[in-house]
Coordinates of C-alpha atoms and ligand atoms in Angstrom, one line a residue:
X152 CA 0.3 0.1 0.1
X153 CA 1.4 3.5 -0.6
X154 CA 2.6 5.1 2.2
X155 CA 1.1 8.6 2.7
X156 CA 3.2 11.4 3.9
X157 CA 2.7 13.2 6.8
X158 CA 4.1 16.5 4.9
X159 CA 1.8 16.2 1.7
X160 CA -0.6 19.0 1.8
X161 CA -3.6 17.2 1.5
X162 CA -2.3 14.8 4.1
X163 CA -5.8 14.8 6.1
X164 CA -7.7 14.7 3.0
X165 CA -5.9 11.5 1.7
X166 CA -6.0 9.8 5.2
X167 CA -10.0 10.4 4.9
X168 CA -10.0 9.1 1.3
X169 CA -8.2 5.9 2.5
X170 CA -10.3 5.2 5.1
X171 CA -13.5 5.5 3.1
X172 CA -11.7 3.3 0.2
X173 CA -10.8 0.8 3.0
X174 CA -14.7 0.7 4.1
X175 CA -15.6 0.4 0.7
X176 CA -13.6 -2.7 -0.1
X177 CA -15.3 -4.5 3.4
X178 CA -18.5 -3.4 2.1
X179 CA -19.5 -0.9 4.8
X180 CA -19.5 2.1 2.4
X181 CA -20.9 1.5 -1.3
X182 CA -19.2 2.6 -4.3
X183 CA -21.9 5.5 -5.0
X184 CA -20.5 6.5 -1.3
X185 CA -17.0 7.8 -2.8
X186 CA -18.8 9.7 -5.3
X187 CA -20.7 11.3 -2.6
X188 CA -17.9 12.2 -0.4
X189 CA -16.0 13.5 -3.2
X190 CA -18.7 15.8 -4.0
X191 CA -18.9 16.8 -0.4
X192 CA -14.9 17.5 -0.4
X193 CA -15.7 20.1 -3.3
X194 CA -18.0 22.2 -1.5
X195 CA -16.0 21.8 1.5
X196 CA -12.7 23.2 -0.1
X197 CA -15.3 26.2 -1.6
X198 CA -16.2 26.7 2.3
X199 CA -12.7 26.7 3.3
X200 CA -12.8 23.6 5.1
X201 CA -13.4 25.3 8.4
X202 CA -17.0 25.6 10.0
X203 CA -18.2 29.1 9.4
X204 CA -19.6 31.3 12.1
X205 CA -23.2 30.6 10.6
X206 CA -22.3 26.6 10.7
X207 CA -21.2 26.9 14.2
X208 CA -24.4 28.8 15.3
X209 CA -26.6 26.4 13.6
X210 CA -24.8 23.0 15.1
X211 CA -25.2 25.0 18.7
X212 CA -29.2 25.2 17.7
X213 CA -29.2 21.8 17.2
X214 CA -27.8 21.0 20.1
X215 CA -30.6 22.7 22.0
X216 CA -33.5 21.0 19.8
X217 CA -31.6 17.5 20.4
X218 CA -31.4 18.0 24.2
X219 CA -35.4 19.1 24.4
X220 CA -36.6 16.1 22.2
X221 CA -38.4 13.5 23.8
X222 CA -37.2 10.9 21.0
X223 CA -34.4 12.4 19.3
X224 CA -32.9 9.9 16.6
X225 CA -29.4 9.9 14.5
X226 CA -29.5 7.9 11.3
X227 CA -26.3 6.4 10.2
X228 CA -25.3 5.0 6.6
X229 CA -22.6 3.5 5.9
X230 CA -20.5 7.2 4.9
X231 CA -21.3 8.0 8.6
X232 CA -20.2 5.2 10.4
X233 CA -17.0 4.9 8.1
X234 CA -15.8 8.3 8.8
X235 CA -17.6 9.6 12.1
X236 CA -18.3 6.2 14.5
X237 CA -16.3 7.4 17.4
X238 CA -17.9 10.9 17.0
X239 CA -21.1 9.8 17.3
X240 CA -20.4 7.2 20.5
X241 CA -19.2 10.9 21.7
X242 CA -22.7 12.5 20.6
X243 CA -24.6 9.5 22.8
X244 CA -22.4 10.2 25.7
X245 CA -23.4 13.9 25.9
X246 CA -27.0 12.9 25.1
X247 CA -27.6 9.2 26.4
X248 CA -31.6 9.7 25.5
X249 CA -30.4 9.6 21.9
X250 CA -31.5 6.8 19.7
X251 CA -28.6 5.5 17.0
X252 CA -30.0 3.8 13.9
X253 CA -28.6 2.2 10.8
X254 CA -30.5 3.4 7.7
X255 CA -29.3 2.5 4.3
X256 CA -30.2 4.3 0.8
X257 CA -28.3 0.8 -0.5
X258 CA -29.8 -1.6 2.3
X259 CA -28.6 -5.2 2.6
X260 CA -28.9 -7.3 6.0
X261 CA -25.2 -7.7 5.5
X262 CA -24.2 -4.0 5.6
X263 CA -26.6 -3.0 8.2
X264 CA -25.4 -6.0 10.5
X265 CA -21.7 -4.7 9.5
X266 CA -22.5 -1.1 10.2
X267 CA -24.1 -1.8 13.7
X268 CA -20.8 -3.8 14.2
X269 CA -18.6 -0.9 13.4
X270 CA -20.9 1.6 15.8
X271 CA -20.8 -0.8 18.5
X272 CA -17.0 -1.3 18.5
X273 CA -16.7 2.5 18.6
X274 CA -18.6 2.9 22.1
X275 CA -22.1 3.0 21.0
X276 CA -24.6 0.9 23.2
X277 CA -27.7 0.3 21.5
X278 CA -27.8 0.5 17.8
X279 CA -31.6 0.1 16.1
X280 CA -32.4 -0.5 12.1
X281 CA -30.5 -3.6 12.0
X282 CA -33.9 -5.5 11.8
X283 CA -36.3 -2.7 10.9
X284 CA -40.3 -3.6 11.7
X285 CA -41.8 -0.3 10.5
X286 CA -42.0 2.1 7.6
X287 CA -42.1 5.5 6.4
X288 CA -45.1 6.2 4.4
X289 CA -44.6 7.9 0.8
X290 CA -40.9 6.9 0.4
X291 CA -40.3 4.5 -2.4
X292 CA -36.2 3.7 -1.0
X293 CA -35.0 1.2 1.4
X294 CA -34.6 4.3 3.6
X295 CA -38.4 3.9 4.1
X296 CA -37.6 0.8 6.8
X297 CA -37.2 1.9 10.0
X298 CA -37.4 0.9 13.8
X299 CA -40.5 1.3 15.4
X300 CA -38.7 2.4 18.7
X301 CA -36.4 4.5 16.8
X302 CA -37.0 7.0 13.3
X303 CA -40.4 6.1 13.5
X304 CA -41.5 7.7 16.5
X305 CA -38.8 10.7 16.5
X306 CA -39.5 14.2 17.3
X307 CA -36.1 15.0 16.1
X308 CA -34.1 13.2 13.5
X309 CA -30.4 14.2 12.9
X310 CA -29.7 13.2 9.2
X311 CA -26.2 13.1 7.9
X312 CA -24.9 12.8 4.5
X313 CA -28.8 12.4 3.2
X314 CA -30.5 12.4 0.0
X315 CA -33.6 14.7 0.0
X316 CA -36.3 12.3 -0.2
X317 CA -36.3 11.0 3.4
X318 CA -35.7 14.7 4.4
X319 CA -39.2 15.4 2.6
X320 CA -40.9 12.8 4.2
X321 CA -40.1 13.1 8.1
X322 CA -41.0 16.7 7.7
X323 CA -44.5 15.3 6.0
X324 CA -44.9 13.3 9.2
X325 CA -43.9 16.0 11.5
X326 CA -40.5 15.4 12.5
X327 CA -37.9 17.9 12.9
X328 CA -35.2 17.5 10.2
X329 CA -31.7 18.3 11.6
X330 CA -29.2 18.0 8.1
X331 CA -25.5 18.1 7.9
X332 CA -25.1 18.4 4.5
X333 CA -21.7 20.5 2.7
X334 CA -23.8 21.3 -0.2
X335 CA -26.3 24.0 0.5
X336 CA -28.0 23.8 -2.8
X337 CA -28.9 20.2 -2.1
X338 CA -32.3 19.4 -1.8
X339 CA -31.9 17.5 2.0
X340 CA -30.1 21.2 3.2
X341 CA -32.8 22.7 1.3
X342 CA -36.0 20.9 2.6
X343 CA -34.2 20.2 6.5
X344 CA -35.7 22.7 9.1
X345 CA -32.2 23.2 10.3
X346 CA -29.5 22.5 7.6
X347 CA -25.9 22.5 9.0
X348 CA -23.7 23.2 6.3
X349 CA -20.6 22.0 7.4
X350 CA -18.5 18.5 7.4
X351 CA -20.0 15.7 9.3
X352 CA -16.5 15.6 11.7
X353 CA -16.7 19.3 12.5
X354 CA -20.2 19.5 12.6
X355 CA -20.6 16.2 15.2
X356 CA -17.9 17.6 17.3
X357 CA -19.6 21.5 17.1
X358 CA -23.2 19.7 18.5
X359 CA -21.5 17.8 21.1
X360 CA -19.4 20.5 22.3
X361 CA -22.5 22.6 22.5
X362 CA -24.6 19.6 24.3
X363 CA -22.2 19.7 27.1
X364 CA -23.3 23.0 28.5
X365 CA -27.1 22.8 28.0
X366 CA -30.0 21.5 30.4
X367 CA -31.2 18.3 28.8
X368 CA -34.9 17.8 29.1
X369 CA -37.7 18.1 27.1
X370 CA -38.7 21.6 26.1
X371 CA -40.1 23.8 23.1
X372 CA -37.8 24.2 20.0
X373 CA -36.4 27.9 19.4
X374 CA -37.2 28.8 15.7
X375 CA -34.5 28.7 13.4
X376 CA -33.8 30.7 10.3
X377 CA -33.0 28.0 7.9
X378 CA -33.0 30.2 4.9
X379 CA -30.1 32.5 6.3
X380 CA -28.3 29.2 7.1
X381 CA -28.1 28.5 3.5
X382 CA -27.9 32.0 2.7
X383 CA -24.8 32.4 4.5
X384 CA -23.0 29.4 3.1
X385 CA -23.6 30.7 -0.7
X386 CA -22.1 33.9 0.5
X387 CA -18.9 32.2 2.1
X388 CA -18.1 30.0 -1.3
X389 CA -19.4 33.5 -3.2
X390 CA -16.6 35.5 -1.4
X391 CA -13.8 33.2 -1.5
X392 CA -14.3 32.0 -5.0
X393 CA -14.6 36.3 -5.8
X394 CA -11.4 36.7 -3.7
X395 CA -9.4 33.4 -5.7
X396 CA -10.5 34.9 -9.2
X397 CA -9.3 38.4 -8.3
X398 CA -5.8 36.9 -6.9
X399 CA -5.7 34.6 -10.0
X400 CA -6.2 37.6 -12.0
X401 CA -3.6 39.3 -10.5
X402 CA -0.7 36.7 -9.9
X403 CA -1.9 34.0 -11.7
X404 CA -3.2 30.5 -10.2
X405 CA -1.9 30.0 -6.4
X406 CA 0.3 26.8 -7.4
X407 CA 2.5 29.1 -9.4
X408 CA 2.8 31.6 -6.9
X409 CA 6.3 31.8 -4.8
X410 CA 6.2 30.1 -1.7
X411 CA 5.6 33.2 1.1
X412 CA 8.8 34.8 2.1
X413 CA 10.7 33.2 -0.8
X414 CA 10.8 36.9 -2.3
X415 CA 11.0 35.1 -5.7
X416 CA 8.4 36.2 -8.2
X417 CA 7.1 33.7 -10.6
X418 CA 7.5 34.3 -14.3
X419 CA 3.6 34.7 -14.7
X420 CA 3.9 37.9 -12.0
X421 CA 7.0 39.5 -13.8
X422 CA 4.6 39.3 -16.7
X423 CA 1.8 40.7 -15.5
X424 CA 3.8 43.3 -13.6
X425 CA 5.8 44.1 -16.7
X426 CA 2.6 44.6 -18.9
X427 CA 1.2 46.9 -16.6
X428 CA 4.5 48.9 -16.7
X429 CA 4.3 49.2 -20.7
X430 CA 0.4 50.2 -20.8
X431 CA 1.2 52.7 -18.0
X432 CA 3.8 54.0 -20.2
X433 CA 1.4 53.6 -23.3
X434 CA -1.1 55.6 -21.5
X435 CA 1.7 58.3 -20.9
X436 CA 3.0 58.4 -24.1
X437 CA -0.6 59.0 -25.5
X438 CA -1.6 61.8 -23.3
X439 CA 2.2 63.3 -24.0
X440 CA 1.2 63.4 -27.9
X441 CA -2.2 64.1 -27.5
X442 CA -0.9 67.3 -26.1
Ligands
LIG198 O1 -24.8 3.8 3.1 P1 -26.1 4.2 2.2 O2 -26.5 3.0 1.3 O3 -27.1 4.9 2.6 O4 -25.7 5.2 1.2 C1 -25.0 6.2 1.4 C2 -24.8 7.6 0.3 C3 -24.1 8.7 0.8 C4 -24.1 7.0 -1.1 C5 -26.3 8.4 -0.1 O5 -26.8 8.7 1.1 C6 -26.1 9.3 -1.2 O6 -26.4 8.8 -2.5 O7 -26.1 10.5 -0.6 P2 -26.1 11.7 -1.8 O8 -27.5 11.7 -2.3 O9 -24.9 11.8 -2.8 O10 -26.0 12.9 -0.8 C7 -24.8 12.9 0.0 C8 -24.7 14.5 0.4 O11 -23.8 14.6 1.7 C9 -24.2 15.5 -0.7 O12 -24.8 16.7 -0.7 C10 -22.7 15.6 -0.2 O13 -22.0 16.9 -0.4 C11 -22.7 15.7 1.4 N1 -21.4 15.4 1.9 C12 -20.6 14.3 1.3 N2 -19.6 14.2 2.1 C13 -19.9 14.8 3.1 C14 -21.1 15.6 2.7 N3 -21.4 16.2 3.9 C15 -20.8 16.7 5.0 N4 -19.4 15.9 5.5 C16 -19.4 15.3 4.9 N5 -18.0 14.4 5.0

Protein backbone atom coordinates (compact mmCIF):
# COMPACT_ATOMS: atom_id res chain seq x y z
CA UNK A 1 0.00 0.00 0.00
CA UNK A 2 1.32 3.48 -0.86
CA UNK A 3 2.70 5.31 2.17
CA UNK A 4 1.03 8.70 2.70
CA UNK A 5 3.61 11.24 3.80
CA UNK A 6 2.52 13.46 6.69
CA UNK A 7 4.23 16.36 4.90
CA UNK A 8 1.77 16.13 1.98
CA UNK A 9 -0.29 19.36 1.90
CA UNK A 10 -3.50 17.29 1.64
CA UNK A 11 -2.42 14.70 4.24
CA UNK A 12 -5.66 14.68 6.26
CA UNK A 13 -7.81 14.49 3.18
CA UNK A 14 -5.73 11.58 1.85
CA UNK A 15 -6.10 9.71 5.15
CA UNK A 16 -9.88 10.17 5.05
CA UNK A 17 -9.98 8.95 1.46
CA UNK A 18 -7.97 5.89 2.40
CA UNK A 19 -10.33 5.12 5.32
CA UNK A 20 -13.32 5.42 2.98
CA UNK A 21 -11.71 3.27 0.29
CA UNK A 22 -10.97 0.59 2.92
CA UNK A 23 -14.56 0.81 4.15
CA UNK A 24 -15.74 0.41 0.55
CA UNK A 25 -13.61 -2.71 0.15
CA UNK A 26 -15.11 -4.18 3.33
CA UNK A 27 -18.66 -3.35 2.19
CA UNK A 28 -19.51 -0.72 4.85
CA UNK A 29 -19.45 2.05 2.23
CA UNK A 30 -21.07 1.61 -1.19
CA UNK A 31 -19.19 2.81 -4.31
CA UNK A 32 -21.79 5.57 -4.60
CA UNK A 33 -20.62 6.73 -1.16
CA UNK A 34 -17.15 7.48 -2.58
CA UNK A 35 -18.75 9.71 -5.20
CA UNK A 36 -20.83 11.43 -2.51
CA UNK A 37 -17.64 12.07 -0.53
CA UNK A 38 -15.93 13.65 -3.54
CA UNK A 39 -18.84 16.01 -3.94
CA UNK A 40 -18.67 16.90 -0.26
CA UNK A 41 -14.92 17.56 -0.46
CA UNK A 42 -15.43 19.99 -3.34
CA UNK A 43 -17.97 22.02 -1.38
CA UNK A 44 -15.73 21.96 1.70
CA UNK A 45 -12.93 23.39 -0.43
CA UNK A 46 -15.19 26.29 -1.39
CA UNK A 47 -16.13 26.82 2.27
CA UNK A 48 -12.48 26.97 3.33
CA UNK A 49 -12.45 23.59 5.14
CA UNK A 50 -13.51 25.07 8.46
CA UNK A 51 -16.75 25.62 10.32
CA UNK A 52 -18.08 29.06 9.42
CA UNK A 53 -19.61 31.20 12.21
CA UNK A 54 -23.02 30.48 10.64
CA UNK A 55 -22.43 26.70 10.73
CA UNK A 56 -21.25 26.96 14.35
CA UNK A 57 -24.55 28.74 15.18
CA UNK A 58 -26.49 25.97 13.44
CA UNK A 59 -24.59 23.35 15.47
CA UNK A 60 -25.49 25.10 18.72
CA UNK A 61 -29.13 25.36 17.64
CA UNK A 62 -29.14 21.65 16.72
CA UNK A 63 -27.78 20.82 20.19
CA UNK A 64 -30.68 22.73 21.78
CA UNK A 65 -33.27 20.88 19.65
CA UNK A 66 -31.71 17.49 20.43
CA UNK A 67 -31.47 18.29 24.16
CA UNK A 68 -35.15 19.29 24.25
CA UNK A 69 -36.45 16.39 22.14
CA UNK A 70 -38.39 13.51 23.67
CA UNK A 71 -37.21 10.95 21.11
CA UNK A 72 -34.09 12.24 19.35
CA UNK A 73 -32.58 9.88 16.78
CA UNK A 74 -29.43 10.04 14.66
CA UNK A 75 -29.57 8.14 11.39
CA UNK A 76 -26.35 6.41 10.33
CA UNK A 77 -25.45 5.30 6.80
CA UNK A 78 -22.29 3.68 5.44
CA UNK A 79 -20.31 6.92 4.98
CA UNK A 80 -21.21 8.17 8.45
CA UNK A 81 -20.14 4.87 10.06
CA UNK A 82 -16.84 4.87 8.16
CA UNK A 83 -16.01 8.52 8.82
CA UNK A 84 -17.46 9.22 12.23
CA UNK A 85 -18.35 6.15 14.36
CA UNK A 86 -16.29 7.47 17.35
CA UNK A 87 -17.90 10.92 16.95
CA UNK A 88 -21.36 9.29 17.08
CA UNK A 89 -20.30 7.51 20.29
CA UNK A 90 -19.19 10.89 21.77
CA UNK A 91 -22.55 12.37 20.82
CA UNK A 92 -24.40 9.57 22.62
CA UNK A 93 -22.22 10.07 25.70
CA UNK A 94 -23.21 13.76 25.71
CA UNK A 95 -26.89 12.90 25.12
CA UNK A 96 -27.69 9.42 26.45
CA UNK A 97 -31.35 9.58 25.33
CA UNK A 98 -30.21 9.79 21.69
CA UNK A 99 -31.12 6.65 19.69
CA UNK A 100 -28.70 5.56 16.97
CA UNK A 101 -30.32 3.89 13.97
CA UNK A 102 -28.73 2.36 10.89
CA UNK A 103 -30.68 3.56 7.87
CA UNK A 104 -29.43 2.80 4.39
CA UNK A 105 -30.21 3.85 0.86
CA UNK A 106 -28.53 0.70 -0.49
CA UNK A 107 -29.69 -1.76 2.16
CA UNK A 108 -28.56 -5.34 2.53
CA UNK A 109 -28.81 -7.25 5.83
CA UNK A 110 -25.02 -7.81 5.75
CA UNK A 111 -24.22 -4.09 5.39
CA UNK A 112 -26.65 -3.11 8.14
CA UNK A 113 -25.12 -5.68 10.50
CA UNK A 114 -21.55 -4.58 9.60
CA UNK A 115 -22.34 -0.93 10.25
CA UNK A 116 -23.97 -1.79 13.59
CA UNK A 117 -20.84 -3.77 14.53
CA UNK A 118 -18.63 -0.80 13.64
CA UNK A 119 -20.75 1.54 15.79
CA UNK A 120 -20.71 -0.85 18.76
CA UNK A 121 -16.94 -1.26 18.46
CA UNK A 122 -16.62 2.55 18.61
CA UNK A 123 -18.61 2.63 21.87
CA UNK A 124 -22.29 3.02 20.88
CA UNK A 125 -24.10 0.65 23.26
CA UNK A 126 -27.42 0.21 21.43
CA UNK A 127 -27.87 0.29 17.70
CA UNK A 128 -31.31 0.16 16.07
CA UNK A 129 -32.27 -0.49 12.46
CA UNK A 130 -30.55 -3.81 11.80
CA UNK A 131 -33.92 -5.59 11.62
CA UNK A 132 -36.35 -2.81 10.71
CA UNK A 133 -39.96 -3.39 11.73
CA UNK A 134 -41.76 -0.21 10.60
CA UNK A 135 -42.05 1.91 7.45
CA UNK A 136 -42.13 5.60 6.56
CA UNK A 137 -45.10 6.08 4.26
CA UNK A 138 -44.61 7.51 0.79
CA UNK A 139 -40.90 6.76 0.47
CA UNK A 140 -39.98 4.45 -2.40
CA UNK A 141 -36.35 3.66 -1.35
CA UNK A 142 -34.99 1.28 1.29
CA UNK A 143 -34.68 4.28 3.56
CA UNK A 144 -38.39 3.74 4.29
CA UNK A 145 -37.48 0.72 6.47
CA UNK A 146 -37.10 1.96 10.03
CA UNK A 147 -37.20 0.80 13.64
CA UNK A 148 -40.44 1.18 15.60
CA UNK A 149 -38.40 2.37 18.66
CA UNK A 150 -36.28 4.79 16.62
CA UNK A 151 -36.97 6.89 13.53
CA UNK A 152 -40.63 5.75 13.49
CA UNK A 153 -41.34 7.71 16.70
CA UNK A 154 -38.61 10.40 16.51
CA UNK A 155 -39.64 13.98 17.17
CA UNK A 156 -36.17 15.23 16.14
CA UNK A 157 -34.05 13.33 13.63
CA UNK A 158 -30.43 14.15 12.79
CA UNK A 159 -29.71 12.99 9.25
CA UNK A 160 -26.11 13.37 8.09
CA UNK A 161 -25.25 12.90 4.36
CA UNK A 162 -28.74 12.11 3.18
CA UNK A 163 -30.92 12.24 0.15
CA UNK A 164 -33.72 14.78 -0.03
CA UNK A 165 -36.56 12.26 -0.32
CA UNK A 166 -36.33 11.06 3.23
CA UNK A 167 -35.85 14.54 4.65
CA UNK A 168 -39.11 15.48 2.93
CA UNK A 169 -40.93 12.31 4.06
CA UNK A 170 -39.82 12.86 7.67
CA UNK A 171 -40.93 16.47 7.64
CA UNK A 172 -44.27 15.44 6.13
CA UNK A 173 -44.90 13.22 9.17
CA UNK A 174 -44.05 16.04 11.60
CA UNK A 175 -40.49 15.06 12.55
CA UNK A 176 -38.07 17.96 12.92
CA UNK A 177 -35.17 17.33 10.56
CA UNK A 178 -31.60 18.43 11.28
CA UNK A 179 -29.36 17.77 8.25
CA UNK A 180 -25.58 17.81 7.96
CA UNK A 181 -24.61 18.41 4.35
CA UNK A 182 -21.76 20.39 2.82
CA UNK A 183 -23.82 21.18 -0.25
CA UNK A 184 -26.15 24.10 0.50
CA UNK A 185 -27.91 23.48 -2.82
CA UNK A 186 -28.73 19.83 -2.08
CA UNK A 187 -32.40 19.01 -1.65
CA UNK A 188 -31.67 17.69 1.85
CA UNK A 189 -30.19 21.02 2.96
CA UNK A 190 -32.99 22.89 1.24
CA UNK A 191 -35.84 20.97 2.89
CA UNK A 192 -34.34 20.39 6.37
CA UNK A 193 -35.75 22.40 9.27
CA UNK A 194 -32.19 22.99 10.48
CA UNK A 195 -29.51 22.57 7.81
CA UNK A 196 -25.92 22.43 9.08
CA UNK A 197 -23.67 23.28 6.15
CA UNK A 198 -20.47 21.82 7.51
CA UNK A 199 -18.27 18.76 7.28
CA UNK A 200 -19.61 15.73 9.15
CA UNK A 201 -16.79 15.39 11.73
CA UNK A 202 -16.67 19.11 12.49
CA UNK A 203 -20.46 19.33 12.73
CA UNK A 204 -20.79 16.35 15.11
CA UNK A 205 -17.97 17.72 17.28
CA UNK A 206 -19.67 21.15 17.33
CA UNK A 207 -23.02 19.67 18.42
CA UNK A 208 -21.36 17.50 21.09
CA UNK A 209 -19.43 20.47 22.50
CA UNK A 210 -22.59 22.56 22.70
CA UNK A 211 -24.55 19.74 24.38
CA UNK A 212 -22.08 19.62 27.28
CA UNK A 213 -23.22 23.09 28.42
CA UNK A 214 -26.96 22.48 28.03
CA UNK A 215 -29.69 21.24 30.37
CA UNK A 216 -31.02 17.99 28.89
CA UNK A 217 -34.78 17.95 29.32
CA UNK A 218 -37.83 18.07 27.04
CA UNK A 219 -38.95 21.58 26.13
CA UNK A 220 -39.94 23.88 23.32
CA UNK A 221 -37.88 24.25 20.17
CA UNK A 222 -36.52 27.74 19.45
CA UNK A 223 -37.06 28.81 15.82
CA UNK A 224 -34.18 28.51 13.38
CA UNK A 225 -33.68 30.63 10.27
CA UNK A 226 -32.80 27.93 7.73
CA UNK A 227 -32.91 30.27 4.73
CA UNK A 228 -30.25 32.44 6.43
CA UNK A 229 -28.07 29.37 7.10
CA UNK A 230 -28.17 28.34 3.43
CA UNK A 231 -27.67 31.87 2.17
CA UNK A 232 -24.69 32.40 4.57
CA UNK A 233 -22.97 29.29 3.18
CA UNK A 234 -23.53 30.42 -0.41
CA UNK A 235 -22.21 33.89 0.41
CA UNK A 236 -19.09 32.40 2.05
CA UNK A 237 -18.44 30.38 -1.11
CA UNK A 238 -19.19 33.35 -3.36
CA UNK A 239 -16.77 35.55 -1.38
CA UNK A 240 -13.98 32.99 -1.39
CA UNK A 241 -14.38 32.22 -5.09
CA UNK A 242 -14.54 35.94 -5.94
CA UNK A 243 -11.36 36.68 -3.99
CA UNK A 244 -9.59 33.68 -5.57
CA UNK A 245 -10.61 34.93 -9.03
CA UNK A 246 -9.22 38.42 -8.30
CA UNK A 247 -5.95 37.02 -6.93
CA UNK A 248 -5.56 34.68 -9.90
CA UNK A 249 -5.97 37.56 -12.36
CA UNK A 250 -3.35 39.59 -10.51
CA UNK A 251 -0.79 36.93 -9.66
CA UNK A 252 -1.59 33.72 -11.52
CA UNK A 253 -2.88 30.51 -9.98
CA UNK A 254 -1.79 29.80 -6.40
CA UNK A 255 0.29 26.83 -7.56
CA UNK A 256 2.54 29.16 -9.56
CA UNK A 257 2.95 31.77 -6.86
CA UNK A 258 6.25 31.84 -4.94
CA UNK A 259 6.19 30.40 -1.46
CA UNK A 260 5.59 33.08 1.16
CA UNK A 261 8.87 34.80 2.05
CA UNK A 262 10.81 33.28 -0.84
CA UNK A 263 10.96 36.75 -2.37
CA UNK A 264 11.12 35.30 -5.86
CA UNK A 265 8.18 36.36 -8.04
CA UNK A 266 6.87 33.78 -10.53
CA UNK A 267 7.36 34.28 -14.26
CA UNK A 268 3.67 34.98 -14.57
CA UNK A 269 3.81 37.63 -11.82
CA UNK A 270 6.83 39.17 -13.55
CA UNK A 271 4.92 39.18 -16.84
CA UNK A 272 1.87 40.79 -15.18
CA UNK A 273 4.06 43.48 -13.60
CA UNK A 274 5.98 44.29 -16.78
CA UNK A 275 2.79 44.34 -18.87
CA UNK A 276 1.27 46.77 -16.33
CA UNK A 277 4.40 48.94 -16.63
CA UNK A 278 4.17 48.79 -20.45
CA UNK A 279 0.53 49.85 -20.52
CA UNK A 280 1.22 52.72 -18.08
CA UNK A 281 4.05 53.85 -20.36
CA UNK A 282 1.74 53.65 -23.43
CA UNK A 283 -0.95 55.67 -21.66
CA UNK A 284 1.61 58.33 -20.66
CA UNK A 285 2.92 58.45 -24.26
CA UNK A 286 -0.61 58.82 -25.65
CA UNK A 287 -1.32 61.65 -23.23
CA UNK A 288 1.98 63.30 -24.21
CA UNK A 289 1.26 63.11 -27.96
CA UNK A 290 -2.29 64.42 -27.46
CA UNK A 291 -0.96 67.62 -25.94
O1 LIG B 1 -24.76 4.02 2.90
P1 LIG B 1 -25.98 4.26 2.07
O2 LIG B 1 -26.42 3.05 1.29
O3 LIG B 1 -27.13 4.80 2.87
O4 LIG B 1 -25.61 5.41 0.99
C1 LIG B 1 -25.05 6.62 1.43
C2 LIG B 1 -24.90 7.65 0.30
C3 LIG B 1 -24.00 8.78 0.84
C4 LIG B 1 -24.25 6.99 -0.89
C5 LIG B 1 -26.29 8.18 -0.08
O5 LIG B 1 -26.91 8.73 1.05
C6 LIG B 1 -26.21 9.20 -1.18
O6 LIG B 1 -26.22 8.89 -2.35
O7 LIG B 1 -26.12 10.47 -0.75
P2 LIG B 1 -26.09 11.75 -1.76
O8 LIG B 1 -27.45 11.93 -2.36
O9 LIG B 1 -24.91 11.68 -2.63
O10 LIG B 1 -25.88 12.91 -0.73
C7 LIG B 1 -24.77 12.99 0.11
C8 LIG B 1 -24.57 14.48 0.46
O11 LIG B 1 -23.63 14.55 1.50
C9 LIG B 1 -24.02 15.32 -0.69
O12 LIG B 1 -24.79 16.52 -0.80
C10 LIG B 1 -22.58 15.67 -0.27
O13 LIG B 1 -22.21 16.97 -0.66
C11 LIG B 1 -22.67 15.56 1.23
N1 LIG B 1 -21.41 15.12 1.85
C12 LIG B 1 -20.54 14.18 1.42
N2 LIG B 1 -19.54 14.00 2.28
C13 LIG B 1 -19.78 14.84 3.32
C14 LIG B 1 -20.98 15.55 3.06
N3 LIG B 1 -21.49 16.46 3.90
C15 LIG B 1 -20.82 16.66 5.08
N4 LIG B 1 -19.67 16.01 5.40
C16 LIG B 1 -19.12 15.10 4.57
N5 LIG B 1 -18.01 14.44 4.92
